[in-house]
mmCIF file of C-alpha atoms and ligand atoms in Angstrom:
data_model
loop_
_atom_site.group_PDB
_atom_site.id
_atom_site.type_symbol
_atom_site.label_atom_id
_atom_site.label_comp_id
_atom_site.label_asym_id
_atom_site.label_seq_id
_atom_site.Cartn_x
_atom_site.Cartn_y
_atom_site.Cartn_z
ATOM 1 C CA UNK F 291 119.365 -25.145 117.921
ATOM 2 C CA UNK F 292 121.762 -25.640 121.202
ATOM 3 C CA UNK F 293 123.533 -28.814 121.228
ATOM 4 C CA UNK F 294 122.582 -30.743 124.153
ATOM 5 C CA UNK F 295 125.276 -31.350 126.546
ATOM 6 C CA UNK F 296 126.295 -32.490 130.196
ATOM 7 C CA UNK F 297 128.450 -30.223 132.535
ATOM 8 C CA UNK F 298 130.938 -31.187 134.768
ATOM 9 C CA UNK F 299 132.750 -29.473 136.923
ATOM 10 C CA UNK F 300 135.804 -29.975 138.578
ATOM 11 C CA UNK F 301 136.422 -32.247 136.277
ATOM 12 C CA UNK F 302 140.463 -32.628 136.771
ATOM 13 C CA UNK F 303 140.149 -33.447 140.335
ATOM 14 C CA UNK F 304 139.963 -37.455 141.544
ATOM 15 C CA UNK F 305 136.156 -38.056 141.348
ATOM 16 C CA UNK F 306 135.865 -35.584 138.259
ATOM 17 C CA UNK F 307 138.291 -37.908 136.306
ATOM 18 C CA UNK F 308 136.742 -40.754 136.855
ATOM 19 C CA UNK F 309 133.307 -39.316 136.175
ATOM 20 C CA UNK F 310 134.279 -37.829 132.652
ATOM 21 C CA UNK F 311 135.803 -41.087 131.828
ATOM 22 C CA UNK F 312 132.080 -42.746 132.755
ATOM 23 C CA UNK F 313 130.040 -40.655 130.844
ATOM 24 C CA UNK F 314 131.933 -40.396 128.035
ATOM 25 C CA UNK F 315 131.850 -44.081 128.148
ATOM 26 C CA UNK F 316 128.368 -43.985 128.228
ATOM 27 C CA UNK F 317 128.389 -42.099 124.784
ATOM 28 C CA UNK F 318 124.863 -40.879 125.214
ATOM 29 C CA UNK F 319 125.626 -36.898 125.486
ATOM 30 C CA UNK F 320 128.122 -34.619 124.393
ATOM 31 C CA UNK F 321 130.700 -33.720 127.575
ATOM 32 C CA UNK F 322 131.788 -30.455 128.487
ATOM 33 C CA UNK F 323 134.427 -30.356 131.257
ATOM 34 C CA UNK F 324 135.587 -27.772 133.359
ATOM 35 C CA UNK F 325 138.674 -26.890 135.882
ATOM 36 C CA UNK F 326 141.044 -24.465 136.876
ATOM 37 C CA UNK F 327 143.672 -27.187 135.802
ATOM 38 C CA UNK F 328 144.028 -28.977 132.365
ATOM 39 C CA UNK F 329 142.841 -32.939 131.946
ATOM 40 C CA UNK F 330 145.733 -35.527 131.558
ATOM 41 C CA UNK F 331 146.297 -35.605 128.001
ATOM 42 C CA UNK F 332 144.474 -39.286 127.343
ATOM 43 C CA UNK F 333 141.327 -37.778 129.035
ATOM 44 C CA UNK F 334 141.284 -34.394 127.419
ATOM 45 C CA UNK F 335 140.627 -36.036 124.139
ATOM 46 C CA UNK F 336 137.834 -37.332 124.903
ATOM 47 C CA UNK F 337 135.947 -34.154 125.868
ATOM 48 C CA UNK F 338 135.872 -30.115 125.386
ATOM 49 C CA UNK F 339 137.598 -29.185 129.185
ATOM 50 C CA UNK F 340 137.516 -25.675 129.280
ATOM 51 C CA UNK F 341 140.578 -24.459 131.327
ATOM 52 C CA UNK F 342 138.948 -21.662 133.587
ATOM 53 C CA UNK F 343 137.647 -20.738 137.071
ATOM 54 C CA UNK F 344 133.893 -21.628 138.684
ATOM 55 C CA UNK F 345 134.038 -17.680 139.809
ATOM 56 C CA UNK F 346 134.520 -16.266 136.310
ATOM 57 C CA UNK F 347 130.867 -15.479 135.099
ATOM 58 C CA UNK F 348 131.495 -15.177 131.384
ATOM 59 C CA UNK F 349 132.510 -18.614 131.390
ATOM 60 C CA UNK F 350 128.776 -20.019 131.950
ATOM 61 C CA UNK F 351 127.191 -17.834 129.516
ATOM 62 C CA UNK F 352 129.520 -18.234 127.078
ATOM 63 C CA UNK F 353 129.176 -22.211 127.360
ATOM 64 C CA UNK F 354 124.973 -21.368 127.794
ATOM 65 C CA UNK F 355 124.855 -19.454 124.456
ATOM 66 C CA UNK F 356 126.301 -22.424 122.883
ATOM 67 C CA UNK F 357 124.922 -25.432 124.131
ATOM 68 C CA UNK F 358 121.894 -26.900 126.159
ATOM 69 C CA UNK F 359 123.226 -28.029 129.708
ATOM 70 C CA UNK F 360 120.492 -30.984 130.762
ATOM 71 C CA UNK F 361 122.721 -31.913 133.153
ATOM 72 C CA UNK F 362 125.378 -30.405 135.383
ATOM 73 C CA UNK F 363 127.817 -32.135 138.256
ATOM 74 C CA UNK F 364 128.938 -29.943 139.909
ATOM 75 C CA UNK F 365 132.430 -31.184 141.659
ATOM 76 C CA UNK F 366 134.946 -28.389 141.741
ATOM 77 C CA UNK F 367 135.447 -27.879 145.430
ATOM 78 C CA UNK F 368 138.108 -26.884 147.853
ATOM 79 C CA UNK F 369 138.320 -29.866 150.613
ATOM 80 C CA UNK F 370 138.424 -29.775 154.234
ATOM 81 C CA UNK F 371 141.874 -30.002 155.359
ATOM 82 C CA UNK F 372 142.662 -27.099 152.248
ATOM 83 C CA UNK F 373 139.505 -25.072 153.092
ATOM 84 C CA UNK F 374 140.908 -24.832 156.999
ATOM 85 C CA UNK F 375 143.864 -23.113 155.122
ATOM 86 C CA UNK F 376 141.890 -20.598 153.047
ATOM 87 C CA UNK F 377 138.509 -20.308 154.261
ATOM 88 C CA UNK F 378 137.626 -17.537 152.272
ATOM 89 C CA UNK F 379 138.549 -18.634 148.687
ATOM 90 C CA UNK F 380 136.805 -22.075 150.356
ATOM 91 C CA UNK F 381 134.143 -19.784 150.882
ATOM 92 C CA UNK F 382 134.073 -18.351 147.423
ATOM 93 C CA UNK F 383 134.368 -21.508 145.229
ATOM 94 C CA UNK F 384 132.533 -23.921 147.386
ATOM 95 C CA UNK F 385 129.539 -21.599 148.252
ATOM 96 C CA UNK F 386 129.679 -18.699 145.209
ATOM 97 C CA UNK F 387 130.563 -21.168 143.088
ATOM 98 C CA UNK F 388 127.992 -23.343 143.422
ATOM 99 C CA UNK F 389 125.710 -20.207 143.798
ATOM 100 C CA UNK F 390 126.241 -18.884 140.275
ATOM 101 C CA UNK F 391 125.914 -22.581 139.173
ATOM 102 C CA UNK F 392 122.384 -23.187 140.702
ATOM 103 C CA UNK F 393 121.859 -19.823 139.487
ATOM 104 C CA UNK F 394 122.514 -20.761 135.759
ATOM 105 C CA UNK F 395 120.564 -23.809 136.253
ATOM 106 C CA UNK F 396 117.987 -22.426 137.279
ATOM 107 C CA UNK F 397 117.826 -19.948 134.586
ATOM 108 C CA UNK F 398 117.905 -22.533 132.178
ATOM 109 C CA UNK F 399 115.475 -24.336 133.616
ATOM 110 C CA UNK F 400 112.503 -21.795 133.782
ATOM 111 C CA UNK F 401 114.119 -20.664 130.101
ATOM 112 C CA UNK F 402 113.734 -23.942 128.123
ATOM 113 C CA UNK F 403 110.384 -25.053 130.385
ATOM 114 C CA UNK F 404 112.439 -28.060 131.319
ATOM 115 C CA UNK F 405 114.253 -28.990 134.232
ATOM 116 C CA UNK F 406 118.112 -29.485 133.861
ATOM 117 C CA UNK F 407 119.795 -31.990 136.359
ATOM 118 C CA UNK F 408 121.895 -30.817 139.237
ATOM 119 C CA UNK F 409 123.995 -33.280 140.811
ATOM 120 C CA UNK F 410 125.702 -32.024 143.681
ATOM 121 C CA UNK F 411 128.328 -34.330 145.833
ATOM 122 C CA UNK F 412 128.235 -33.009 149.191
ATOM 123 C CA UNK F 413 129.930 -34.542 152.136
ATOM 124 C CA UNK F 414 130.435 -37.034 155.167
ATOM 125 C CA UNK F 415 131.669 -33.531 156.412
ATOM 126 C CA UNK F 416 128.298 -31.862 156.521
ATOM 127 C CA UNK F 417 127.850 -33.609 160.047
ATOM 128 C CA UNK F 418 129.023 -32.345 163.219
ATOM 129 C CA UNK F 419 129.474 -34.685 166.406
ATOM 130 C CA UNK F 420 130.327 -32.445 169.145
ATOM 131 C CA UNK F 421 131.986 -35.620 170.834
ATOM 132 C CA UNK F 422 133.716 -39.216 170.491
ATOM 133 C CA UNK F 423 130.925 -40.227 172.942
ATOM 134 C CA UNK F 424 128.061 -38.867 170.933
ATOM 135 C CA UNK F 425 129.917 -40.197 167.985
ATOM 136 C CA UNK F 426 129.944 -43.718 169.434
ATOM 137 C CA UNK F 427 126.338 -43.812 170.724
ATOM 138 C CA UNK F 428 125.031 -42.485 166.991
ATOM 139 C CA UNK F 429 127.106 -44.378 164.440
ATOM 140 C CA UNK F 430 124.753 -43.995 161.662
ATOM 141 C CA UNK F 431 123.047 -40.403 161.399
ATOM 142 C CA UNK F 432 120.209 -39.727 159.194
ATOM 143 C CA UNK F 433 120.660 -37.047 156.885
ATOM 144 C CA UNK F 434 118.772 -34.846 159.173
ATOM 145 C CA UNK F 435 120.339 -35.723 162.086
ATOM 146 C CA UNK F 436 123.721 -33.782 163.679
ATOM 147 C CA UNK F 437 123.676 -31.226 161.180
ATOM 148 C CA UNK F 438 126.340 -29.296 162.769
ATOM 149 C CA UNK F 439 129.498 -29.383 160.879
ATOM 150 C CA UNK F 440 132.905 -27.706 162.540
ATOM 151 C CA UNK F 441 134.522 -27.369 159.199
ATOM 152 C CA UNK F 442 134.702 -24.448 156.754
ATOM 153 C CA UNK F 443 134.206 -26.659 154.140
ATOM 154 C CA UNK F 444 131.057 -28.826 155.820
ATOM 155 C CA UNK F 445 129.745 -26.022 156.171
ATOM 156 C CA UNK F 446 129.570 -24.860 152.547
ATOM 157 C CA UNK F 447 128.679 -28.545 151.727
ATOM 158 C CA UNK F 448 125.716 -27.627 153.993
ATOM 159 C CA UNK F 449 124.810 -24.224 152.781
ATOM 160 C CA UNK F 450 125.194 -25.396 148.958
ATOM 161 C CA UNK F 451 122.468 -28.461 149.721
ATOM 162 C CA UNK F 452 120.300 -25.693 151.488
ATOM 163 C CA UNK F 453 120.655 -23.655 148.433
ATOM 164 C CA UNK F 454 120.048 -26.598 145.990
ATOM 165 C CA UNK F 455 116.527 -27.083 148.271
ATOM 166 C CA UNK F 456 115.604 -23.492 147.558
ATOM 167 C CA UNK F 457 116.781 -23.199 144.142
ATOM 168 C CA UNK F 458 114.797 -26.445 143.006
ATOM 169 C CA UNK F 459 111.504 -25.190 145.135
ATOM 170 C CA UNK F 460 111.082 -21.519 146.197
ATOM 171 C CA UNK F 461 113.610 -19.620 143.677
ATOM 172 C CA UNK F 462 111.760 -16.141 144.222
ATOM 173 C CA UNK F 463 108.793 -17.458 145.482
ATOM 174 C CA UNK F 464 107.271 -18.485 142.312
ATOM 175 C CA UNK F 465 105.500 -21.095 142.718
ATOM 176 C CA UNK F 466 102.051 -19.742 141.192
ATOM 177 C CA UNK F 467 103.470 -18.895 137.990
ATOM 178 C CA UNK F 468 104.243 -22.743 137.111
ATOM 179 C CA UNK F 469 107.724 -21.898 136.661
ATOM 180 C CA UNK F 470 110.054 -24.981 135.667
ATOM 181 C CA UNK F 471 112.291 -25.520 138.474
ATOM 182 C CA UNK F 472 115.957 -27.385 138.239
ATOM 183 C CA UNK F 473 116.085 -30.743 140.106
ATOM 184 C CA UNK F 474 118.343 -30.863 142.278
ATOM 185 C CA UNK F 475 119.651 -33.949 143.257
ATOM 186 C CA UNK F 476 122.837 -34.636 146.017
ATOM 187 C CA UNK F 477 124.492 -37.240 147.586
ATOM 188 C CA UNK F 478 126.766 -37.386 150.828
ATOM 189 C CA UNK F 479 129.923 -38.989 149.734
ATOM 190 C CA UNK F 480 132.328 -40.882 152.970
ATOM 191 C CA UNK F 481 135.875 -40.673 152.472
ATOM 192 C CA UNK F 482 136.527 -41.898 148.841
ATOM 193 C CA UNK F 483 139.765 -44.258 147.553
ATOM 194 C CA UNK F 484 140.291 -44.362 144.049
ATOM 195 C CA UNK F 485 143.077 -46.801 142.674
ATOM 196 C CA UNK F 486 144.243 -43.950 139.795
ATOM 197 C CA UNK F 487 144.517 -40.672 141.658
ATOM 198 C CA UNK F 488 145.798 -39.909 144.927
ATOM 199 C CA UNK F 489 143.722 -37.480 147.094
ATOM 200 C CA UNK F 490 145.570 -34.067 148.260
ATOM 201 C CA UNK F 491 143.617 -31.539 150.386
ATOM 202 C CA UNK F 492 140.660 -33.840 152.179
ATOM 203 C CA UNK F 493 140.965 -35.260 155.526
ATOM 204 C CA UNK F 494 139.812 -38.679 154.790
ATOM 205 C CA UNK F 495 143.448 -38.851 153.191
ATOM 206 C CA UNK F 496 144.980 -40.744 155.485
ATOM 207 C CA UNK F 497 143.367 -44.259 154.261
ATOM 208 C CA UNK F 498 144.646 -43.827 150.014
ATOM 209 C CA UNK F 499 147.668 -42.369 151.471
ATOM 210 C CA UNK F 500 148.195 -45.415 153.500
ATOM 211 C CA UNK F 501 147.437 -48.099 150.351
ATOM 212 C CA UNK F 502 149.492 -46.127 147.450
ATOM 213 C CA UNK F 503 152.531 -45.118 149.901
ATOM 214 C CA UNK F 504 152.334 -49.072 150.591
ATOM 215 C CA UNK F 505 152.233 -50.048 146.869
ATOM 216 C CA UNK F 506 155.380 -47.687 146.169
ATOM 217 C CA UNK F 507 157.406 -49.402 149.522
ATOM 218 C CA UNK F 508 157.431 -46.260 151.145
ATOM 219 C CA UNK F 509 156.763 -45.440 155.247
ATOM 220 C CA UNK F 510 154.011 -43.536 155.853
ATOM 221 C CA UNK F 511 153.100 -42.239 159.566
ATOM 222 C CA UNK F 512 149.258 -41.255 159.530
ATOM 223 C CA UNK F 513 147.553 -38.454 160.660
ATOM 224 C CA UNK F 514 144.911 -39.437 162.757
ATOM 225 C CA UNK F 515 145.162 -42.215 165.718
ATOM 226 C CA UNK F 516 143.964 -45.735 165.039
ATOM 227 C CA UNK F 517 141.152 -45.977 166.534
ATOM 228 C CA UNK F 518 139.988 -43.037 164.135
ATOM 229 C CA UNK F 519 137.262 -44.494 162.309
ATOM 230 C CA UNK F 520 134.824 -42.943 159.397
ATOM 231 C CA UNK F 521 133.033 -44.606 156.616
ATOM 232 C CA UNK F 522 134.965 -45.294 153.091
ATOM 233 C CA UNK F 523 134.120 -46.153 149.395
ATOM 234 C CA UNK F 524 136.032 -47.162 146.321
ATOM 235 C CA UNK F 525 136.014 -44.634 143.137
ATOM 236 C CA UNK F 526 133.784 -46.730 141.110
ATOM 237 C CA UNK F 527 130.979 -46.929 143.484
ATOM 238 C CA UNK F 528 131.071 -43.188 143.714
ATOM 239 C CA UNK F 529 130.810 -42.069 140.461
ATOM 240 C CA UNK F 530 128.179 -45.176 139.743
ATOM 241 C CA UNK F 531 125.834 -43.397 142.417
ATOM 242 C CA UNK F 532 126.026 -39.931 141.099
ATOM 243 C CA UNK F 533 125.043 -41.574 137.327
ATOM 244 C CA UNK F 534 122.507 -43.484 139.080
ATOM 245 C CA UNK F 535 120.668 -41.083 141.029
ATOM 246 C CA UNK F 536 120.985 -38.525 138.027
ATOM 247 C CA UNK F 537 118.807 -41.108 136.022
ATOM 248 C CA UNK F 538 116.613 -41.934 138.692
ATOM 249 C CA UNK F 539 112.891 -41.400 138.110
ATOM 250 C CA UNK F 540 112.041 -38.233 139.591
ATOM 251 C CA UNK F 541 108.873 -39.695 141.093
ATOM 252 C CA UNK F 542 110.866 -42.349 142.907
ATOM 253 C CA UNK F 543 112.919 -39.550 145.341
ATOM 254 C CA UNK F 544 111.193 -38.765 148.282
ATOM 255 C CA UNK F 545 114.109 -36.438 149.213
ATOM 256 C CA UNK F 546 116.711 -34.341 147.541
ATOM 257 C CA UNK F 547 119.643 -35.174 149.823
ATOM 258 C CA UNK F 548 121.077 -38.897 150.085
ATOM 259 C CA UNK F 549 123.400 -40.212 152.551
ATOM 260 C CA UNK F 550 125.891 -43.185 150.520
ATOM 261 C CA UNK F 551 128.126 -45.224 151.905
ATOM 262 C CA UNK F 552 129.948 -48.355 151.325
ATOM 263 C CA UNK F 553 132.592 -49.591 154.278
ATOM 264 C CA UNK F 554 133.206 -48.244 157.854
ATOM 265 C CA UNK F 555 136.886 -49.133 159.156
ATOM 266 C CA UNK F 556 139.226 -47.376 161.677
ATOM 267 C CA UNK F 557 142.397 -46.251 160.730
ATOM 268 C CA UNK F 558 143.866 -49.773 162.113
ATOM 269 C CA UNK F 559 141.205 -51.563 160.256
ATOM 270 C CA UNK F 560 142.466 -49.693 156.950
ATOM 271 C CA UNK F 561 145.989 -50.438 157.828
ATOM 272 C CA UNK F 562 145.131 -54.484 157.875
ATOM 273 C CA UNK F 563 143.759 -54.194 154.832
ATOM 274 C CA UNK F 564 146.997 -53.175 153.370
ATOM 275 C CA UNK F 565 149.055 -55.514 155.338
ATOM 276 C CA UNK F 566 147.559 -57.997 153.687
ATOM 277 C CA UNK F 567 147.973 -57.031 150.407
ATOM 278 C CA UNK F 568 151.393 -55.608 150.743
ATOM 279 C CA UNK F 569 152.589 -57.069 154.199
ATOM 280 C CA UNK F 570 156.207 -55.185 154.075
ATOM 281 C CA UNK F 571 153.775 -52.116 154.897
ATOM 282 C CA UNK F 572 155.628 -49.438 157.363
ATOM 283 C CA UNK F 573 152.552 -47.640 158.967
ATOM 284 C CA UNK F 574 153.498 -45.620 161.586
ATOM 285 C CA UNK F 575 150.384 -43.234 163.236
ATOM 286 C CA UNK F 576 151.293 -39.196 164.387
ATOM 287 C CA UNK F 577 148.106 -37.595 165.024
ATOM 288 C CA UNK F 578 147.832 -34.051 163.714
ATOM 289 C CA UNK F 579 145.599 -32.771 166.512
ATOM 290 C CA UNK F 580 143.571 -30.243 163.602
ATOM 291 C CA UNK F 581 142.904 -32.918 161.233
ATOM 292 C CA UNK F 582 142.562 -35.573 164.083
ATOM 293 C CA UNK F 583 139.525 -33.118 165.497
ATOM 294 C CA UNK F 584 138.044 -33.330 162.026
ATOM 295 C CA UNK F 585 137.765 -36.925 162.012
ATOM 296 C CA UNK F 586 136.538 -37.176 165.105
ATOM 297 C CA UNK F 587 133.501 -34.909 164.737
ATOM 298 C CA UNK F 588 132.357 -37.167 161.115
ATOM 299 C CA UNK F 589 130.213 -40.155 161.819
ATOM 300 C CA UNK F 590 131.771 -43.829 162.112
ATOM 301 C CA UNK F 591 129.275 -44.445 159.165
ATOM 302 C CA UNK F 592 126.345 -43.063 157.856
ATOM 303 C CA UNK F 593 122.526 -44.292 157.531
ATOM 304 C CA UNK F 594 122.148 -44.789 153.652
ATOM 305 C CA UNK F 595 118.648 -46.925 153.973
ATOM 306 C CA UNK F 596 116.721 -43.934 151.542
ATOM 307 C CA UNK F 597 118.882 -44.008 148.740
ATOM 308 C CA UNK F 598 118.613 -47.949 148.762
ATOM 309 C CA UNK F 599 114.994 -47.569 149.217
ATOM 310 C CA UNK F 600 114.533 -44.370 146.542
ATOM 311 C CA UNK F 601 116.738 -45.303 143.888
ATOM 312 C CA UNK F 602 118.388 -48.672 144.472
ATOM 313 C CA UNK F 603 121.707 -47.523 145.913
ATOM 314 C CA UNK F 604 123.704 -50.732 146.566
ATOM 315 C CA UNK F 605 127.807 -50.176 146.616
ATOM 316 C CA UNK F 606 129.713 -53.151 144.557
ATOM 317 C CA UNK F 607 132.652 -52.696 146.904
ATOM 318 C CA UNK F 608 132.653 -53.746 150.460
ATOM 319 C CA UNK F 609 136.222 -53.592 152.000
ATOM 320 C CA UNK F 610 137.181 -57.029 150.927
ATOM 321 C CA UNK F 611 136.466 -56.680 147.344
ATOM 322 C CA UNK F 612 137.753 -53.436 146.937
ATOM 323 C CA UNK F 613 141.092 -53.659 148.242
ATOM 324 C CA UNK F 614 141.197 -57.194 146.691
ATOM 325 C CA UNK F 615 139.154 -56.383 143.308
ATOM 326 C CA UNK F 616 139.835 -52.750 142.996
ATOM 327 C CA UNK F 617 142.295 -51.289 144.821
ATOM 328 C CA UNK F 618 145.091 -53.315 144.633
ATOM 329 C CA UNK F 619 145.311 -54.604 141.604
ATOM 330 C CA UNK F 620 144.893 -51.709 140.070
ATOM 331 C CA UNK F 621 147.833 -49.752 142.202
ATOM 332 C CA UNK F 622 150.238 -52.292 141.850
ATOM 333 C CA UNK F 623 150.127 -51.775 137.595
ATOM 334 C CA UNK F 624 150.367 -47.923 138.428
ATOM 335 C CA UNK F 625 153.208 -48.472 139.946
ATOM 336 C CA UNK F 626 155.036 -50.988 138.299
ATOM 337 C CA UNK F 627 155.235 -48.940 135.036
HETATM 338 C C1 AKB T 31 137.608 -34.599 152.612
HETATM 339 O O1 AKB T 31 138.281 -35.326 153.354
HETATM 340 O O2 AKB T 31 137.553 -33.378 152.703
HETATM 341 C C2 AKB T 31 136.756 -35.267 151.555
HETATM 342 C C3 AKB T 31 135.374 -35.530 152.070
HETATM 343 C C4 AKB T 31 135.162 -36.593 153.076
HETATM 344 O O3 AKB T 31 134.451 -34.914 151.631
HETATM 345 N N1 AKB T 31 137.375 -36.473 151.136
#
C-alpha cells in the first residue's frame, strides 16, 4: 500500500513556505515538498522537500510509485515581472509544468477511481484592462470578465486554469467510460504581503517592498506612480483560502475558478499605511514604465462574491488589521534580531 500524501510545489517560494508550515500544522497528512531550491533549515524538518525541477519527469513518477498524492498545490511559478525577462522558461515551468502536473493527476485519478485535489493559485494577472479608463469604470471584474492578460505570465495563469477545466472534465473525451476525473480547484490571488518573506520577481512588489524597506530604515523609491492601485492580501489569508477551498464540499462549487481578495489601496494608500506604523518612512515613487504598464492593465480589485457564496471565503485581514495585527508586528521582530 502507497502512503497517502499531499504535494506541494514550489514549496520554497513565499506562499509555499507558509503553506507547508500550515499543513504540517494541521498534522492530518504526510507532506511532500518540492523546489528547485532547498527549505530553510527549521522548515525542512518538518517535511520530505525534494530538491528538483517541475520539468524533470522522473521526479513525479518516482514520488507516484511511492506514495498516494490526494492532494497537490501546485505553486512553483515564474512571476510576472521575471517571466517578462524569460518568457520561454516562463513558458516552460508555468505552462509545461503545470501540464505534466495535471497530467499526473489525472492519471492518478482515473488509476485509483478517486479524484485527487488540484489546487492551483492563479493570478490577479490573468486580467487584461486595455486602459486606466476601462480600469476605472470596471473596478471589480468577474472571473469571466476582461480575460485578456498582456503578461507572459497571465497568460500561462490563464492557459493553466483552461487546462485545469479540461483536465477535470473532457481529458480525451471520456466521459462515457465513467472515468474518475481530478478536481480541479483554483483561486485568483491579488498582490500578496507576507510579514516573513520578501517577494522578488512579481509586480505587486512594490507594496512588501515598501513595509520591510521601512521596518529596516531604509529609502525606498517605488516602481509604479501613486495613484497605481490593485487589490492586496496578507499571507495568512492566502494560504487559509487555498486550505479552505481544498476542503470544500465538492457539491458546494458551482465553478472551478475563484476570484479572492482582501484590500484594494493605491500605491499612496499603501505608503500611509506604513507611515503610520513607521512614520520616519522615506518613500520616494520612480515609475518603471514596463512594470508601471503591468499594473495598470490588473483590476483596482476584484469581484470575490462566489467564493463567499460557494465556500465561505471571508479574508481575516482588511488593511487595518493587517498592517496593525500582521504585518507589523511581525516585521519589526524580523528585524530586530
Ligand atoms: C506578481 O506580481 O507577479 C504576483 C501576482 C499578482 O500574481 N504577485
Amino acid at each position: 500500500m502507497r502512503k497517502k500524501a499531499t504535494l506541494i510545489t514550489g514549496a520554497a517560494g513565499e506562499v509555499g513556505q507558509a503553506l507547508v508550515e500550515r499543513v504540517v500544522e494541521q498534522n492530518n497528512t504526510h507532506v511532500i515538498s518540492m523546489d528547485i531550491k532547498p527549505l530553510p533549515p527549521e522548515l525542512d524538518a518538518k517535511v520530505q522537500h525534494i530538491v528538483g525541477d517541475i520539468l524533470d519527469h522522473s521526479l513525479f513518477d518516482r514520488i507516484v510509485s511511492r506514495y498516494d498524492i490526494t492532494h497537490i498545490y501546485h505553486l512553483a511559478a515564474l512571476l510576472s515581472t521575471s517571466a517578462e525577462y524569460s518568457p520561454m522558461l516562463a513558458h516552460n515551468v508555468n505552462v509545461g509544468g503545470t501540464m505534466r502536473l495535471l497530467q499526473l493527476a489525472a492519471e492518478q485519478s482515473e488509476w485509483k477511481r478517486e479524484p485527487v485535489i488540484f489546487i492551483f493559485p492563479s493570478s490577479v494577472a490573468a486580467f487584461g484592462m486595455d486602459s486606466l479608463e476601462n480600469k476605472a469604470a470596471n473596478p471589480r471584474p468577474e472571473e469571466w470578465e476582461w480575460n485578456k492578460p498582456i503578461t507572459m505570465y497571465g497568460c500561462n495563469k490563464l492557459y493553466g486554469e483552461t487546462l485545469g477545466i479540461y483536465y477535470s472534465n473532457h481529458y480525451q473525451q471520456l466521459a462515457e467510460n465513467e472515468p474518475t476525473m481530478l478536481d480541479f480547484r483554483c483561486v485568483r490571488y491579488p498582490g500578496l504581503i507576507s510579514a516573513f518573506t520578501v517577494p522578488s520577481g512579481g509586480t505587486s512588489d512594490y507594496g512588501p517592498e515598501m513595509l520591510h524597506a521601512a521596518a529596516q530604515g531604509k529609502a525606498y523609491a517605488s516602481f509604479v506612480r501613486k495613484d497605481a492601485a490593485i487589490s492586496f492580501m496578507a499571507m495568512p489569508d492566502a494560504v487559509g483560502s487555498v486550505i479552505q477551498l481544498a476542503n470544500a464540499p465538492r457539491e458546494n462549487l458551482t465553478r472551478q475558478i475563484y476570484n479572492i481578495t482582501a484590500f484594494s489601496l493605491t500605491a499612496e494608500e499603501f505608503a500611509a499605511h506604513v507611515k503610520e506604523h513607521f512614520p520616519d518612512a522615506e518613500i520616494t515613487y520612480n515609475p518603471d514604465i514596463s512594470r508601471q504598464r503591468i499594473i495598470d492593465s490588473w483590476p483596482i480589485d476584484m469581484n470575490d462574491d462566489a467564493a463567499r457564496r460557494d465556500w465561505g471565503w471571508d479574508p481575516e485581514y482588511d488593511a487595518e488589521k493587517a498592517f496593525s495585527e500582521y504585518l507589523v508586528p511581525n516585521i519589526r521582530k524580523r528585524y530586530e534580531k
